[in-house]
CSV table of N, CA and C in Angstrom, one decimal:
chain,number,residue,atom,x,y,z
T,180,MET,N,0.9,-1.2,0.1
T,180,MET,CA,0.1,0.0,0.0
T,180,MET,C,0.9,1.2,-0.1
T,181,ALA,N,0.6,2.1,-0.7
T,181,ALA,CA,1.6,3.3,-1.1
T,181,ALA,C,0.9,4.3,0.3
T,182,ALA,N,1.9,5.1,0.7
T,182,ALA,CA,1.6,5.8,2.0
T,182,ALA,C,1.4,7.2,1.2
T,183,THR,N,0.2,8.0,2.0
T,183,THR,CA,-0.2,9.2,1.5
T,183,THR,C,0.3,10.1,2.7
T,184,GLU,N,1.1,11.3,2.3
T,184,GLU,CA,1.5,12.2,3.2
T,184,GLU,C,0.8,13.3,3.1
T,185,VAL,N,-0.1,14.1,3.9
T,185,VAL,CA,-0.8,15.2,3.9
T,185,VAL,C,0.0,16.4,4.7
T,186,LYS,N,0.2,17.6,3.9
T,186,LYS,CA,1.0,18.4,4.4
T,186,LYS,C,0.1,19.8,4.1
T,187,PHE,N,0.3,20.7,4.8
T,187,PHE,CA,-0.4,22.2,4.2
T,187,PHE,C,0.4,23.2,5.2
T,188,THR,N,0.4,24.5,4.6
T,188,THR,CA,1.0,25.7,5.4
T,188,THR,C,0.3,26.8,5.5
T,189,LEU,N,0.1,27.2,6.7
T,189,LEU,CA,-0.8,28.4,7.1
T,189,LEU,C,0.5,29.3,7.7
T,190,THR,N,-0.2,30.7,7.2
T,190,THR,CA,0.6,31.6,8.0
T,190,THR,C,-0.1,32.5,8.8
T,191,LEU,N,0.2,32.1,10.1
T,191,LEU,CA,-0.5,32.5,11.4
T,191,LEU,C,0.3,33.2,12.4
T,192,PRO,N,0.0,34.0,13.1
T,192,PRO,CA,0.8,34.5,14.4
T,192,PRO,C,1.1,33.3,15.2
T,193,GLU,N,1.9,33.5,16.0
T,193,GLU,CA,2.5,32.4,17.1
T,193,GLU,C,1.0,32.0,17.9
T,194,VAL,N,1.0,30.8,17.8
T,194,VAL,CA,-0.2,30.3,18.8
T,194,VAL,C,0.7,29.4,19.5
T,195,PRO,N,-0.1,29.0,20.9
T,195,PRO,CA,0.3,28.0,21.9
T,195,PRO,C,0.4,26.7,21.3
T,196,GLU,N,1.5,26.0,21.6
T,196,GLU,CA,1.7,24.7,21.3
T,196,GLU,C,0.3,24.0,21.5
T,197,ILE,N,-0.2,24.2,22.7
T,197,ILE,CA,-1.0,23.1,22.9
T,197,ILE,C,-2.4,23.3,22.1
T,198,HIS,N,-2.7,24.6,21.5
T,198,HIS,CA,-3.6,24.9,20.6
T,198,HIS,C,-3.3,24.2,19.1
T,199,ARG,N,-2.0,24.4,18.8
T,199,ARG,CA,-1.4,23.9,17.4
T,199,ARG,C,-1.5,22.5,17.4
T,200,LEU,N,-1.3,21.7,18.6
T,200,LEU,CA,-1.6,20.2,18.6
T,200,LEU,C,-3.1,19.9,18.4
T,201,GLU,N,-3.7,20.7,19.2
T,201,GLU,CA,-5.3,20.2,18.9
T,201,GLU,C,-5.7,20.3,17.8
T,202,ALA,N,-5.3,21.6,16.9
T,202,ALA,CA,-5.7,21.9,15.8
T,202,ALA,C,-5.3,20.7,14.5
T,203,GLU,N,-4.1,20.2,14.9
T,203,GLU,CA,-3.7,19.3,14.0
T,203,GLU,C,-4.3,17.9,14.3
T,204,LYS,N,-4.6,17.5,15.6
T,204,LYS,CA,-5.5,16.4,15.8
T,204,LYS,C,-6.7,16.4,15.0
T,205,LYS,N,-7.5,17.8,15.1
T,205,LYS,CA,-8.9,17.6,14.6
T,205,LYS,C,-8.7,17.7,13.2
T,206,ALA,N,-7.6,18.2,12.5
T,206,ALA,CA,-7.6,18.2,11.0
T,206,ALA,C,-7.3,16.7,10.6
T,207,LYS,N,-6.5,15.8,11.7
T,207,LYS,CA,-6.2,14.5,11.1
T,207,LYS,C,-7.5,13.8,11.1
T,208,GLU,N,-8.2,14.1,12.3
T,208,GLU,CA,-9.6,13.4,12.4
T,208,GLU,C,-10.5,13.6,11.5
T,209,ALA,N,-10.9,14.8,10.9
T,209,ALA,CA,-11.5,15.6,9.8
T,209,ALA,C,-11.2,14.6,8.4
T,210,TYR,N,-9.9,14.7,8.1
T,210,TYR,CA,-9.4,14.1,6.9
T,210,TYR,C,-9.7,12.5,6.8
T,211,ILE,N,-9.3,11.8,8.1
T,211,ILE,CA,-9.7,10.5,8.2
T,211,ILE,C,-11.2,10.0,7.9
T,212,MET,N,-12.0,11.1,8.7
T,212,MET,CA,-13.4,10.6,8.7
T,212,MET,C,-14.1,10.9,7.3
T,213,THR,N,-13.4,11.8,6.5
T,213,THR,CA,-13.7,12.1,4.9
T,213,THR,C,-13.4,10.8,4.3
T,214,LEU,N,-12.4,10.1,4.6
T,214,LEU,CA,-12.2,9.0,3.8
T,214,LEU,C,-12.7,7.9,4.3
T,215,LEU,N,-13.2,7.9,5.4
T,215,LEU,CA,-14.3,6.8,5.8
T,215,LEU,C,-15.7,7.1,5.2
T,216,ARG,N,-16.0,8.3,5.0
T,216,ARG,CA,-17.1,8.5,4.6
T,216,ARG,C,-17.4,8.2,3.1
T,217,HIS,N,-16.4,8.5,2.5
T,217,HIS,CA,-16.5,7.9,1.0
T,217,HIS,C,-15.9,6.5,0.6
T,218,GLY,N,-15.7,5.7,1.7
T,218,GLY,CA,-15.5,4.2,1.5
T,218,GLY,C,-13.9,3.9,1.3
T,219,ASP,N,-13.2,5.0,1.2
T,219,ASP,CA,-11.7,4.9,0.9
T,219,ASP,C,-11.0,3.9,2.0
T,220,ILE,N,-11.3,4.2,3.3
T,220,ILE,CA,-11.0,3.2,4.0
T,220,ILE,C,-12.0,2.6,5.0
T,221,SER,N,-11.6,1.6,5.7
T,221,SER,CA,-12.6,1.0,6.5
T,221,SER,C,-12.7,1.5,7.6
T,222,ALA,N,-13.7,1.1,8.7
T,222,ALA,CA,-13.8,1.8,9.9
T,222,ALA,C,-12.8,1.2,10.9
T,223,GLY,N,-12.2,-0.1,10.7
T,223,GLY,CA,-11.2,-0.6,11.5
T,223,GLY,C,-10.0,0.2,11.1
T,224,ARG,N,-9.7,0.5,9.9
T,224,ARG,CA,-8.7,1.3,9.6
T,224,ARG,C,-8.5,2.6,10.4
T,225,ALA,N,-9.8,3.3,10.1
T,225,ALA,CA,-10.0,4.6,10.6
T,225,ALA,C,-9.8,4.5,12.1
T,226,ALA,N,-10.3,3.7,12.8
T,226,ALA,CA,-9.7,3.6,14.2
T,226,ALA,C,-8.6,3.5,14.5
T,227,GLU,N,-7.8,2.6,13.7
T,227,GLU,CA,-6.4,2.4,13.8
T,227,GLU,C,-5.5,3.9,13.8
T,228,LEU,N,-5.9,4.4,12.4
T,228,LEU,CA,-5.0,5.5,12.3
T,228,LEU,C,-5.5,6.5,13.3
T,229,LEU,N,-6.6,6.8,13.8
T,229,LEU,CA,-6.8,7.5,14.8
T,229,LEU,C,-6.4,7.2,16.2
T,230,GLU,N,-5.9,5.9,16.2
T,230,GLU,CA,-5.4,5.2,17.6
T,230,GLU,C,-6.5,5.5,18.8
T,231,ILE,N,-7.9,4.9,18.1
T,231,ILE,CA,-8.9,5.1,19.1
T,231,ILE,C,-9.6,3.7,19.0
T,232,GLY,N,-10.7,3.4,19.9
T,232,GLY,CA,-11.4,2.1,19.8
T,232,GLY,C,-12.5,2.1,19.0
T,233,GLN,N,-13.2,1.0,18.6
T,233,GLN,CA,-14.5,0.8,17.7
T,233,GLN,C,-15.7,1.9,18.4
T,234,TRP,N,-15.7,1.8,19.9
T,234,TRP,CA,-16.8,2.5,20.5
T,234,TRP,C,-16.6,4.1,20.2
T,235,GLN,N,-15.3,4.4,20.4
T,235,GLN,CA,-15.0,5.9,20.3
T,235,GLN,C,-15.2,6.2,18.9
T,236,LEU,N,-15.0,5.3,17.5
T,236,LEU,CA,-15.1,5.6,16.3
T,236,LEU,C,-16.6,5.7,16.1
T,237,SER,N,-17.4,4.9,16.7
T,237,SER,CA,-18.9,5.1,16.4
T,237,SER,C,-19.3,6.3,16.9
T,238,ASP,N,-18.9,6.8,18.0
T,238,ASP,CA,-19.3,8.1,18.3
T,238,ASP,C,-18.9,9.1,17.3
T,239,LEU,N,-17.6,9.1,16.9
T,239,LEU,CA,-17.3,10.0,15.8
T,239,LEU,C,-17.8,10.0,14.6
T,240,MET,N,-18.4,8.7,14.3
T,240,MET,CA,-19.4,8.5,13.1
T,240,MET,C,-20.4,9.2,13.4
T,241,ASP,N,-21.3,9.2,14.5
T,241,ASP,CA,-22.3,9.8,14.7
T,241,ASP,C,-21.9,11.6,14.5
T,242,ILE,N,-21.0,11.9,15.0
T,242,ILE,CA,-20.8,13.2,15.1
T,242,ILE,C,-20.3,13.8,13.6
T,243,TYR,N,-19.8,12.9,12.7
T,243,TYR,CA,-19.8,13.4,11.3
T,243,TYR,C,-20.9,12.9,10.4
T,244,GLN,N,-21.8,12.3,11.0
T,244,GLN,CA,-23.1,11.8,10.2
T,244,GLN,C,-22.9,10.6,9.1
T,245,ILE,N,-21.9,9.8,9.6
T,245,ILE,CA,-21.4,8.8,8.7
T,245,ILE,C,-22.2,7.3,9.3
T,246,SER,N,-23.1,6.8,8.3
T,246,SER,CA,-23.7,5.8,8.6
T,246,SER,C,-23.0,4.3,8.5
T,247,PRO,N,-23.2,3.6,9.5
T,247,PRO,CA,-22.4,2.4,9.7
T,247,PRO,C,-22.7,1.3,8.5
T,248,PHE,N,-23.7,1.8,7.6
T,248,PHE,CA,-24.2,0.7,6.6
T,248,PHE,C,-24.3,1.6,5.4
T,249,PRO,N,-23.3,2.4,5.0
T,249,PRO,CA,-23.4,3.3,3.9
T,249,PRO,C,-23.9,2.7,2.5
T,250,SER,N,-23.1,1.5,2.2
T,250,SER,CA,-23.3,0.8,1.0
T,250,SER,C,-24.3,-0.2,0.8
T,251,GLN,N,-25.0,-0.6,2.0
T,251,GLN,CA,-26.1,-1.4,1.8
T,251,GLN,C,-27.4,-0.8,1.3
T,252,THR,N,-28.1,-1.5,0.7
T,252,THR,CA,-29.4,-1.4,0.1
T,252,THR,C,-30.3,-1.7,1.4
T,253,LYS,N,-31.8,-1.4,1.4
T,253,LYS,CA,-32.7,-1.6,2.3
T,253,LYS,C,-32.7,-3.2,2.3
T,254,GLU,N,-32.7,-3.8,1.2
T,254,GLU,CA,-32.9,-5.3,1.3
T,254,GLU,C,-31.7,-5.9,1.7
T,255,GLU,N,-30.5,-5.5,1.5
T,255,GLU,CA,-29.2,-6.1,2.2
T,255,GLU,C,-29.5,-5.9,3.6
T,256,LEU,N,-29.7,-4.9,4.1
T,256,LEU,CA,-29.8,-4.5,5.7
T,256,LEU,C,-30.6,-5.2,6.3
T,257,GLN,N,-31.9,-5.6,5.6
T,257,GLN,CA,-33.0,-6.3,6.1
T,257,GLN,C,-32.4,-8.0,6.3
T,258,GLN,N,-31.8,-8.2,5.2
T,258,GLN,CA,-31.2,-9.7,4.9
T,258,GLN,C,-30.1,-9.9,6.2
T,259,GLU,N,-29.3,-9.0,6.6
T,259,GLU,CA,-28.6,-8.9,7.8
T,259,GLU,C,-29.4,-9.1,8.9
T,260,VAL,N,-30.3,-8.2,9.2
T,260,VAL,CA,-31.1,-8.2,10.5
T,260,VAL,C,-31.7,-9.6,10.7
T,261,THR,N,-32.1,-10.1,9.4
T,261,THR,CA,-33.0,-11.3,9.7
T,261,THR,C,-31.9,-12.5,10.0
T,262,GLN,N,-30.8,-12.4,9.5
T,262,GLN,CA,-29.7,-13.4,9.7
T,262,GLN,C,-29.3,-13.3,11.1
T,263,THR,N,-29.2,-11.8,11.7
T,263,THR,CA,-28.7,-11.8,13.2
T,263,THR,C,-29.7,-12.2,14.1
T,264,LEU,N,-31.0,-12.1,13.6
T,264,LEU,CA,-32.1,-12.4,14.5
T,264,LEU,C,-32.2,-14.0,14.7
T,265,LYS,N,-31.9,-14.6,13.7
T,265,LYS,CA,-32.0,-16.0,13.5
T,265,LYS,C,-30.7,-16.8,14.6
T,266,ILE,N,-29.7,-15.9,14.6
T,266,ILE,CA,-28.5,-16.4,15.4
T,266,ILE,C,-28.7,-16.2,16.8
T,267,LEU,N,-29.4,-15.1,17.0
T,267,LEU,CA,-29.6,-14.6,18.4
T,267,LEU,C,-30.7,-15.5,19.1
T,268,SER,N,-31.7,-16.1,18.0
T,268,SER,CA,-32.9,-17.0,18.6
T,268,SER,C,-32.1,-18.2,19.2
T,269,GLN,N,-31.1,-18.6,18.8
T,269,GLN,CA,-30.5,-19.8,18.8
T,269,GLN,C,-30.2,-19.8,20.4
T,270,TYR,N,-29.5,-18.7,20.8
T,270,TYR,CA,-28.7,-18.6,22.0
T,270,TYR,C,-30.2,-18.5,23.2
T,271,LYS,N,-31.3,-18.1,22.9
T,271,LYS,CA,-32.3,-18.1,23.5
T,271,LYS,C,-32.9,-19.4,24.4
T,272,LYS,N,-32.4,-20.4,23.5
T,272,LYS,CA,-32.9,-21.9,23.8
T,272,LYS,C,-32.2,-22.3,25.0
């Protein structure tokens, strides 16, 4: 896999390092979440790049309004739900 390096330059007055670091973190987050939204990377890869867990990623996906089922049709989602319900019903016995 080829590496992508993202750089940009801004001319700003001096800002406290803690603010610069926060801004850089948010920029990285927005970049990765945009790639996830477009299906360029998987949710697992997004979590790995952001160094967060799946639950935290789920929260971010909600904030960025990214559906966990972006490419599924209604029928595909219904089929997945039906299969999941079948599996769960086996555990009720």
